Coordinates of C-alpha atoms in Angstrom, one line a residue:
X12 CA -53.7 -35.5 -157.6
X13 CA -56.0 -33.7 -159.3
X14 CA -59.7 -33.8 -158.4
X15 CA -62.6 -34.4 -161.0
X16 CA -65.1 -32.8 -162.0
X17 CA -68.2 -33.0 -164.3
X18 CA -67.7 -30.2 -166.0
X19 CA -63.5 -31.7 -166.9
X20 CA -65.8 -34.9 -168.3
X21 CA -67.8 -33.1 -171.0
X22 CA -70.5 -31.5 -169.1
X23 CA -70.4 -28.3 -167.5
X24 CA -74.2 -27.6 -165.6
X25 CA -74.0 -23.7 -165.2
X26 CA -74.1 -23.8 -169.6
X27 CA -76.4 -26.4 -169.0
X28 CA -78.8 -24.6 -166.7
X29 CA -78.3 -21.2 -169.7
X30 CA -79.5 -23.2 -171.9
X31 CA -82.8 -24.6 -169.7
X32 CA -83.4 -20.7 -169.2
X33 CA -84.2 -20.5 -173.0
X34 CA -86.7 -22.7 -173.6
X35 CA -89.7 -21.9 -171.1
X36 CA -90.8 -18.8 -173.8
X37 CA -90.6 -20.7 -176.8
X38 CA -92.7 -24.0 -174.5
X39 CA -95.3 -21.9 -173.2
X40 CA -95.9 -21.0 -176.4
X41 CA -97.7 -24.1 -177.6
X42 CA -99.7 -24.8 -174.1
X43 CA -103.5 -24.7 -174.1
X44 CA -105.9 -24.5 -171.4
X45 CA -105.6 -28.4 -170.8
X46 CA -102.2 -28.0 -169.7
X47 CA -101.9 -27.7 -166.1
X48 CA -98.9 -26.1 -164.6
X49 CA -96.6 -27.8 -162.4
X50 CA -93.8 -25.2 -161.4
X51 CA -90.8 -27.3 -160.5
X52 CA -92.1 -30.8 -161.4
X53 CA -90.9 -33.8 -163.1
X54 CA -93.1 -34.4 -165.2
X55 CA -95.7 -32.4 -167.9
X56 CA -99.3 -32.6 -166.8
X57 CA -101.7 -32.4 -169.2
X58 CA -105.7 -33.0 -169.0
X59 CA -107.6 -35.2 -171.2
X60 CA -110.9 -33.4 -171.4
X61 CA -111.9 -29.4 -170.7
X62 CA -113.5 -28.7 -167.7
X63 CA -115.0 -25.6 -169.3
X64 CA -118.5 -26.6 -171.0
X65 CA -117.9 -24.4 -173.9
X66 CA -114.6 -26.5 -174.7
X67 CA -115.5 -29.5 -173.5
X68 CA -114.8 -33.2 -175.4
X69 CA -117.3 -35.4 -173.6
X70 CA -115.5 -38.6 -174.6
X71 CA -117.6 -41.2 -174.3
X72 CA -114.6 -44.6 -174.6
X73 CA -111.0 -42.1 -175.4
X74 CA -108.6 -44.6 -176.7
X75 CA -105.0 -43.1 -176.5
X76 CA -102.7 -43.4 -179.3
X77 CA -98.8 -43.0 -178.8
X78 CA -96.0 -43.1 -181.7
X79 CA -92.6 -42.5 -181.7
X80 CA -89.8 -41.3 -184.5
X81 CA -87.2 -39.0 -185.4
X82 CA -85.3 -37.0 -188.3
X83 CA -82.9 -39.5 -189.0
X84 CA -80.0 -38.3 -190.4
X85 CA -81.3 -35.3 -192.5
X86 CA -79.6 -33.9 -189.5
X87 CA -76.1 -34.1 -191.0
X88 CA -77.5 -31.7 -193.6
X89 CA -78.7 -29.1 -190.8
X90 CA -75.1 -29.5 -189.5
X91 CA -73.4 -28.7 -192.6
X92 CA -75.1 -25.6 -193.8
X93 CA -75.5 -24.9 -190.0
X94 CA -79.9 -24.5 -190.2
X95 CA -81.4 -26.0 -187.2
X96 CA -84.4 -24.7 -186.7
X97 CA -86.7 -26.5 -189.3
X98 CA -85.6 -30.0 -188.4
X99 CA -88.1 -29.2 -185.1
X100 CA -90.7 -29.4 -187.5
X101 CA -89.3 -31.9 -189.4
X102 CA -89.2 -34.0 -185.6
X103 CA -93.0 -33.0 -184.8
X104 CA -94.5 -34.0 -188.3
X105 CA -92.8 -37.4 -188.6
X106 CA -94.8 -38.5 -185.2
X107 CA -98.3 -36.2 -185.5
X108 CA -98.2 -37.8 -189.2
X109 CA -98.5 -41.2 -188.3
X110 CA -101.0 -40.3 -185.2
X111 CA -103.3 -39.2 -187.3
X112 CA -103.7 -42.3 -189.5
X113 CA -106.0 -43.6 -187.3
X114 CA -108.3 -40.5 -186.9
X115 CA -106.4 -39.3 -183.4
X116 CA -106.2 -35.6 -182.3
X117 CA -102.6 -34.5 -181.3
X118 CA -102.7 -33.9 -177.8
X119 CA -98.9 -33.1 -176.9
X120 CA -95.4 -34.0 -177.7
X121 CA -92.3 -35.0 -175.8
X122 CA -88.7 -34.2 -176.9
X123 CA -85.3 -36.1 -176.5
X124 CA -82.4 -34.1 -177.7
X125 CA -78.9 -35.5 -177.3
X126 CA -76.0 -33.2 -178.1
X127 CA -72.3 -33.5 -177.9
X128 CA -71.7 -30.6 -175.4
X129 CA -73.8 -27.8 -174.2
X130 CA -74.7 -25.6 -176.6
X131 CA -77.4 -22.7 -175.9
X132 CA -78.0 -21.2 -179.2
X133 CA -77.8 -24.4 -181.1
X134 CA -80.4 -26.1 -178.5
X135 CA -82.6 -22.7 -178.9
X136 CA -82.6 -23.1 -182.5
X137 CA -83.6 -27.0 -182.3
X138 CA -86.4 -26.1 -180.1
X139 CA -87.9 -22.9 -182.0
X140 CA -88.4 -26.1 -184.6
X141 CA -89.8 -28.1 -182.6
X142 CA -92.6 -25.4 -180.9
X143 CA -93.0 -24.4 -184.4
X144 CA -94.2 -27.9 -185.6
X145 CA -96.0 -28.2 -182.6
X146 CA -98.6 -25.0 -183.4
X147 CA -98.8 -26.5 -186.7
X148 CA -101.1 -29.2 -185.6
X149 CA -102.5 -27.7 -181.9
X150 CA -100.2 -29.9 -180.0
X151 CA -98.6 -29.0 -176.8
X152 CA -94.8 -29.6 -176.2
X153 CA -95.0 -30.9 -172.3
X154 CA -91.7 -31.8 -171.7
X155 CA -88.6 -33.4 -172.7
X156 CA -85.1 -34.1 -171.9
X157 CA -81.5 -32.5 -172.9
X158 CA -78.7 -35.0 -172.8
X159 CA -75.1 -34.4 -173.2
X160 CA -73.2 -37.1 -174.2
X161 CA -69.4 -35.8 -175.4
X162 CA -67.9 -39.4 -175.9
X163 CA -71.1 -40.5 -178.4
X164 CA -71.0 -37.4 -180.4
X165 CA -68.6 -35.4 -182.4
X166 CA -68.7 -31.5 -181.4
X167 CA -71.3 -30.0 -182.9
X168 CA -73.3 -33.4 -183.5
X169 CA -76.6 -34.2 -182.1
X170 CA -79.8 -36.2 -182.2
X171 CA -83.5 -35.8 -181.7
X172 CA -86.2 -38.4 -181.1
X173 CA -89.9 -37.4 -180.7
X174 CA -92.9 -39.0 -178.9
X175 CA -96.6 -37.7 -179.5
X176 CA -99.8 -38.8 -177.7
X177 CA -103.0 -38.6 -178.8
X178 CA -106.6 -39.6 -178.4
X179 CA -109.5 -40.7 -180.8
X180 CA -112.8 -42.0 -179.4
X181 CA -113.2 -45.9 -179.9
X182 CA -115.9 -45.9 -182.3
X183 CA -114.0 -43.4 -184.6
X184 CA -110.6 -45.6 -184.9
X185 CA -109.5 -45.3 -188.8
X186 CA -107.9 -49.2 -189.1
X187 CA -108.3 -49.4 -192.6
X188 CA -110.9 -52.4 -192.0
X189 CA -113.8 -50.5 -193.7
X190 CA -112.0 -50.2 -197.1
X191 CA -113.7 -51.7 -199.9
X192 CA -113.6 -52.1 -203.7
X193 CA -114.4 -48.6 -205.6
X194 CA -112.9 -46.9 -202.7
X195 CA -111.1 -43.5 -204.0
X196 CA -107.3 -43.1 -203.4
X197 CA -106.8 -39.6 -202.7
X198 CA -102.8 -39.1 -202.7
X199 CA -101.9 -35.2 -200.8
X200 CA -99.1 -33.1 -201.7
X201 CA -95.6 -33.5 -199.9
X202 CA -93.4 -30.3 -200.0
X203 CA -90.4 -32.6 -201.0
X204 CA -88.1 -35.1 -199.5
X205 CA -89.4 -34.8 -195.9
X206 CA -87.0 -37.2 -193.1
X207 CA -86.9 -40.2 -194.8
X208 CA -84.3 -41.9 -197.5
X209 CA -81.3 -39.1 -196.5
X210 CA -78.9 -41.8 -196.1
X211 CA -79.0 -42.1 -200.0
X212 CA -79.5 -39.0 -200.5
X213 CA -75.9 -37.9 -198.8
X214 CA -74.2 -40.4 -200.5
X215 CA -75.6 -39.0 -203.8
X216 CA -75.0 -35.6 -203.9
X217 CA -72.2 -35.1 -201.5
X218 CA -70.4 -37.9 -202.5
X219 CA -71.3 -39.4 -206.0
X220 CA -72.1 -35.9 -207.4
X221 CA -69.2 -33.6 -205.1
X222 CA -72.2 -30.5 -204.2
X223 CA -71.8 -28.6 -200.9
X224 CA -75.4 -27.8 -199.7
X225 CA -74.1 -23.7 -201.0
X226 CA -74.4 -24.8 -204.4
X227 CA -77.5 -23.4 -206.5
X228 CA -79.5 -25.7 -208.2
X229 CA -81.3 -23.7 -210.9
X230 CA -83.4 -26.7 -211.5
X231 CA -84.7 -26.1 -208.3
X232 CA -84.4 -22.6 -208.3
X233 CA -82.8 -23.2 -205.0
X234 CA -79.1 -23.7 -202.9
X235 CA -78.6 -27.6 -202.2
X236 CA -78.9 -26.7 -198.5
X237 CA -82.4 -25.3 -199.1
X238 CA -83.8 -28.1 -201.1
X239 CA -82.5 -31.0 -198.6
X240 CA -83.8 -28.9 -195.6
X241 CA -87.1 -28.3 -197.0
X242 CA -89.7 -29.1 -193.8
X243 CA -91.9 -32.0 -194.0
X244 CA -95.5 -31.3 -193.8
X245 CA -97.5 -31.8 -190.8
X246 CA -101.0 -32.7 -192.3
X247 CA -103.2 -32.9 -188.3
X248 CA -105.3 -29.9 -189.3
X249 CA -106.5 -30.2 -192.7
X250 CA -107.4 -33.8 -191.8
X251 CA -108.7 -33.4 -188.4
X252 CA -111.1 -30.9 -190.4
X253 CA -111.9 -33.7 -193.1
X254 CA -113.0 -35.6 -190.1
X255 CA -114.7 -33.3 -188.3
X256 CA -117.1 -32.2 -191.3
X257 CA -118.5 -35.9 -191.7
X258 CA -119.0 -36.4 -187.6
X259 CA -121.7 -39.6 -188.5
X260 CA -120.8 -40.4 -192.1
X261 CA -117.7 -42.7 -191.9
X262 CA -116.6 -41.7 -195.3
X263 CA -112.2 -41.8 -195.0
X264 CA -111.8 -45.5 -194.7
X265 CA -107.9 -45.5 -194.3
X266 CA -104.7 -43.3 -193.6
X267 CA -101.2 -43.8 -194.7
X268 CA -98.3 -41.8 -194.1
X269 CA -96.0 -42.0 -197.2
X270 CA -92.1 -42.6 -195.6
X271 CA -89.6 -45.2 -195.7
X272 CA -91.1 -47.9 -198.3
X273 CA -92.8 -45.7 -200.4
X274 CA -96.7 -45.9 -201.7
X275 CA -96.2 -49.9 -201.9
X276 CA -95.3 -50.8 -198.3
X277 CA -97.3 -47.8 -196.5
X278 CA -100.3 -48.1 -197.9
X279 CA -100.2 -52.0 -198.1
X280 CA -99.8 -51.9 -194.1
X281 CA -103.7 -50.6 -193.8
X282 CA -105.6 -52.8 -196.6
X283 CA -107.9 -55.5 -195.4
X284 CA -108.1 -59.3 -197.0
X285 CA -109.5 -59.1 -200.2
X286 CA -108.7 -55.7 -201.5
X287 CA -106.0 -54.2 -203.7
X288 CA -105.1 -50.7 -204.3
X289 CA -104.3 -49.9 -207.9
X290 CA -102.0 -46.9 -208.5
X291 CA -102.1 -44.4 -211.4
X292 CA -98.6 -43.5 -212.6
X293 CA -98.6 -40.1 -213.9
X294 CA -101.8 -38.8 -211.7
X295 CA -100.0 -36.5 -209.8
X296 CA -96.6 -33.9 -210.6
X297 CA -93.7 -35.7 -208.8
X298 CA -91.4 -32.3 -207.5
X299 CA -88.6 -31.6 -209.1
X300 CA -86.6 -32.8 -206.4
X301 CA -87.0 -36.2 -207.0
X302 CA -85.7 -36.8 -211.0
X303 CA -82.8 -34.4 -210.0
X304 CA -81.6 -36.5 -207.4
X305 CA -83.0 -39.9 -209.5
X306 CA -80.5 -38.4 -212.3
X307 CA -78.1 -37.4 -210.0
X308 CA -77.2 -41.1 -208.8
X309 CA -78.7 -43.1 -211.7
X310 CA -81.0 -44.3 -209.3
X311 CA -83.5 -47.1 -210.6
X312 CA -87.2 -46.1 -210.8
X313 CA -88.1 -49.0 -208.8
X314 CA -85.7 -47.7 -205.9
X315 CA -87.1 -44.5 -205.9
X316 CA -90.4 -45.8 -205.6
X317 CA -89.3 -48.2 -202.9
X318 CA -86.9 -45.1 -200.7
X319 CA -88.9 -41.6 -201.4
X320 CA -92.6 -40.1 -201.3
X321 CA -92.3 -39.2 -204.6
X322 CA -94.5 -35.8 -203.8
X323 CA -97.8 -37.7 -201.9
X324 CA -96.8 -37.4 -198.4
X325 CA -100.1 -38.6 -196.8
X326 CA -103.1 -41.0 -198.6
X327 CA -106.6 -41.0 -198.0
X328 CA -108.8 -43.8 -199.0
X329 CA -112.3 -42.2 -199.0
X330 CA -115.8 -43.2 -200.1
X331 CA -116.2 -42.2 -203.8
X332 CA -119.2 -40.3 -203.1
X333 CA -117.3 -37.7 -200.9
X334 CA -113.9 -38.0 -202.7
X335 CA -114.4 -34.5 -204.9
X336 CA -115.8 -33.0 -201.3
X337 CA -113.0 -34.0 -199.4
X338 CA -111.0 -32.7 -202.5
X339 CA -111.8 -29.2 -202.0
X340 CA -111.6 -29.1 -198.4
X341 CA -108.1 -30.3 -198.7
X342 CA -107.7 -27.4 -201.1
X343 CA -109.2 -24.9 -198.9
X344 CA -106.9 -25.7 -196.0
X345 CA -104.1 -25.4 -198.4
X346 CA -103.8 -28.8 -199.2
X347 CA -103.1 -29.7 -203.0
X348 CA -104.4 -33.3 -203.5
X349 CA -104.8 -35.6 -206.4
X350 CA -106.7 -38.9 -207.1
X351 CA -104.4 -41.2 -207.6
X352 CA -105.9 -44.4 -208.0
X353 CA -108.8 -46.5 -206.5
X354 CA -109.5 -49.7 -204.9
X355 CA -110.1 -53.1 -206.3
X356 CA -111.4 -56.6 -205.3
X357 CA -108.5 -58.9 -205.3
X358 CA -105.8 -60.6 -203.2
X359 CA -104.5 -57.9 -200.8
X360 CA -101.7 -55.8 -202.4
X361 CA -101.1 -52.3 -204.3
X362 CA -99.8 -52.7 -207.9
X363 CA -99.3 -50.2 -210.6
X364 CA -101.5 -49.5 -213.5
X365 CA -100.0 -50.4 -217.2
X366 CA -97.4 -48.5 -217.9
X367 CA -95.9 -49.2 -214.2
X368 CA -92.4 -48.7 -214.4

């Protein structure tokens, strides 16, 4: 009788252990000083404030904040044109996003990656992503875990989750409480689809439409593949900059991260009793992206609206005095922004100016 093995079940440790042996370069990478090393260990360790005076936080009440998310299954899009390494970023921005709507700095980031076998390139690639997302917003990637799991996941399928921690002093929480009529509805750029509605989008132009992700889309002045794959944006710096430059002026009032339920169920999430947010249709360029795929699939407006950013990936509801100033320092960080509408008296809710599809 034969004797088993783990390697005869799907999981062969010495590929698994060539594949460890790629990723301390591209970790080490994102570490700061408040990492402290722990050769061998189980766990990351990373520490809260700097003991050097010149770098030092002096948090007076640090609150942590932790979120959790992944890329969903924009993955099946990396598999088929065989890109891995901007769904990393993709991984990173859908956590650091929604950390920052409550005025937390990114601290660090855990991983989960689940493939179907080992694979030491493709696991390279996932993680170049991920590190790369990671320097986007000054967070350090502290650890994580490979899994193999052959009987979950066809060959050459895998999934990533992503976990970020982060810390905001008490008094500076961003809960949305202190939003108030005449407010300003800032609405900032999205670079596309980001990780969210790719279910749809799949069945659309792979099935209802027959495109590979090779095909060019002059529309787009891109291949399929390119415009599906686009990264989202991770939008920690230009904020935590926003917030930085008015240290005892509480002038942004609330965050949103535009994903899964559009404008409407994001941005209704933060508002207090007795406010309503009223958006201007037409006050910002939606990317092409969006009425290609909407004409693609004969998708209703109101689905769109309801599934897809529609090109405002983040919102910022500021104090009108400072709404032009935070304007331009959005701009100067590279951040395009528009004001898309502004906040009313009346019973909580966001509508749609006339004209509202």
């Amino acid at each position: 009788m034969a004797k088993a093995t783990y390697k005869d079940a799907g999981v062969d440790l010495e590929v698994y252990a060539q594949a460890m042996a790629r990723l301390p370069r591209l970790v080490s990478r994102t570490h700061t000083p408040r990492v402290l090393k722990l050769e061998g260990g189980f766990v990351g360790l990373f520490e809260l404030d700097f003991s050097s005076r010149l770098f030092a936080r002096k948090y007076e009440a640090p609150v942590l904040v932790a979120c959790s998310d992944g890329v969903g299954t924009k993955l099946k899009v990396a598999s088929m044109l065989g890109v891995h390494h901007t769904v990393g970023i993709d991984l990173v921005a859908m956590s650091v996003n929604d950390a920052i709507c409550c005025g937390a700095e990114p601290l660090f980031f855990l991983d989960y990656v689940v493939m179907s076998k080992d694979d030491p390139p493709l696991l390279e690639q996932i993680v170049e992503g991920i590190t790369a997302g990671c320097i986007q917003c000054d967070c350090a990637l502290l650890g994580g875990e490979t899994a193999i799991h052959p009987d979950q996941y066809a060959p050459g399928e895998y999934d990533l989750a992503g976990f970020c921690v982060g810390v905001v002093q008490r008094k500076d929480v961003i809960d949305g409480s202190a939003i108030a009529p005449d407010d300003v509805v800032l609405g900032l750029a999205s670079t596309g689809l980001h990780s969210n509605g790719f279910s749809l989008v799949r069945k659309v132009v792979f099935e209802m439409a027959g495109l590979s992700v090779n095909d060019p889309v002059d529309e787009l002045g891109k291949t399929v593949g390119q415009a599906l794959l686009e990264p989202t944006r991770i939008y920690a710096r230009p904020v935590r900059d926003v917030l930085s430059h008015y240290r005892v002026k509480s002038v942004v009032h609330g965050i949103a991260h535009i994903t899964g339920g559009g404008l409407h169920e994001n941005l209704e999430r933060i508002l207090p009793e007795g406010v309503q947010v009223v958006i201007d249709r037409g006050s910002w360029p939606v990317p092409p992206v969006f009425p290609w795929l909407q004409r693609l699939g004969q998708i209703e407006p109101a689905e769109m609206d309801h599934v897809f950013n529609m090109g405002v990936g983040l919102v910022l509801i500021v104090s009108p005095y400072y709404a032009e100033s935070i304007r331009h320092q959005l701009a100067r960080s590279g951040i395009e922004s528009w004001v898309i509408g502004r906040v009313d008296a009346g019973p909580r809710g966001v509508v749609w100016s006339e004209g509202a599809r």
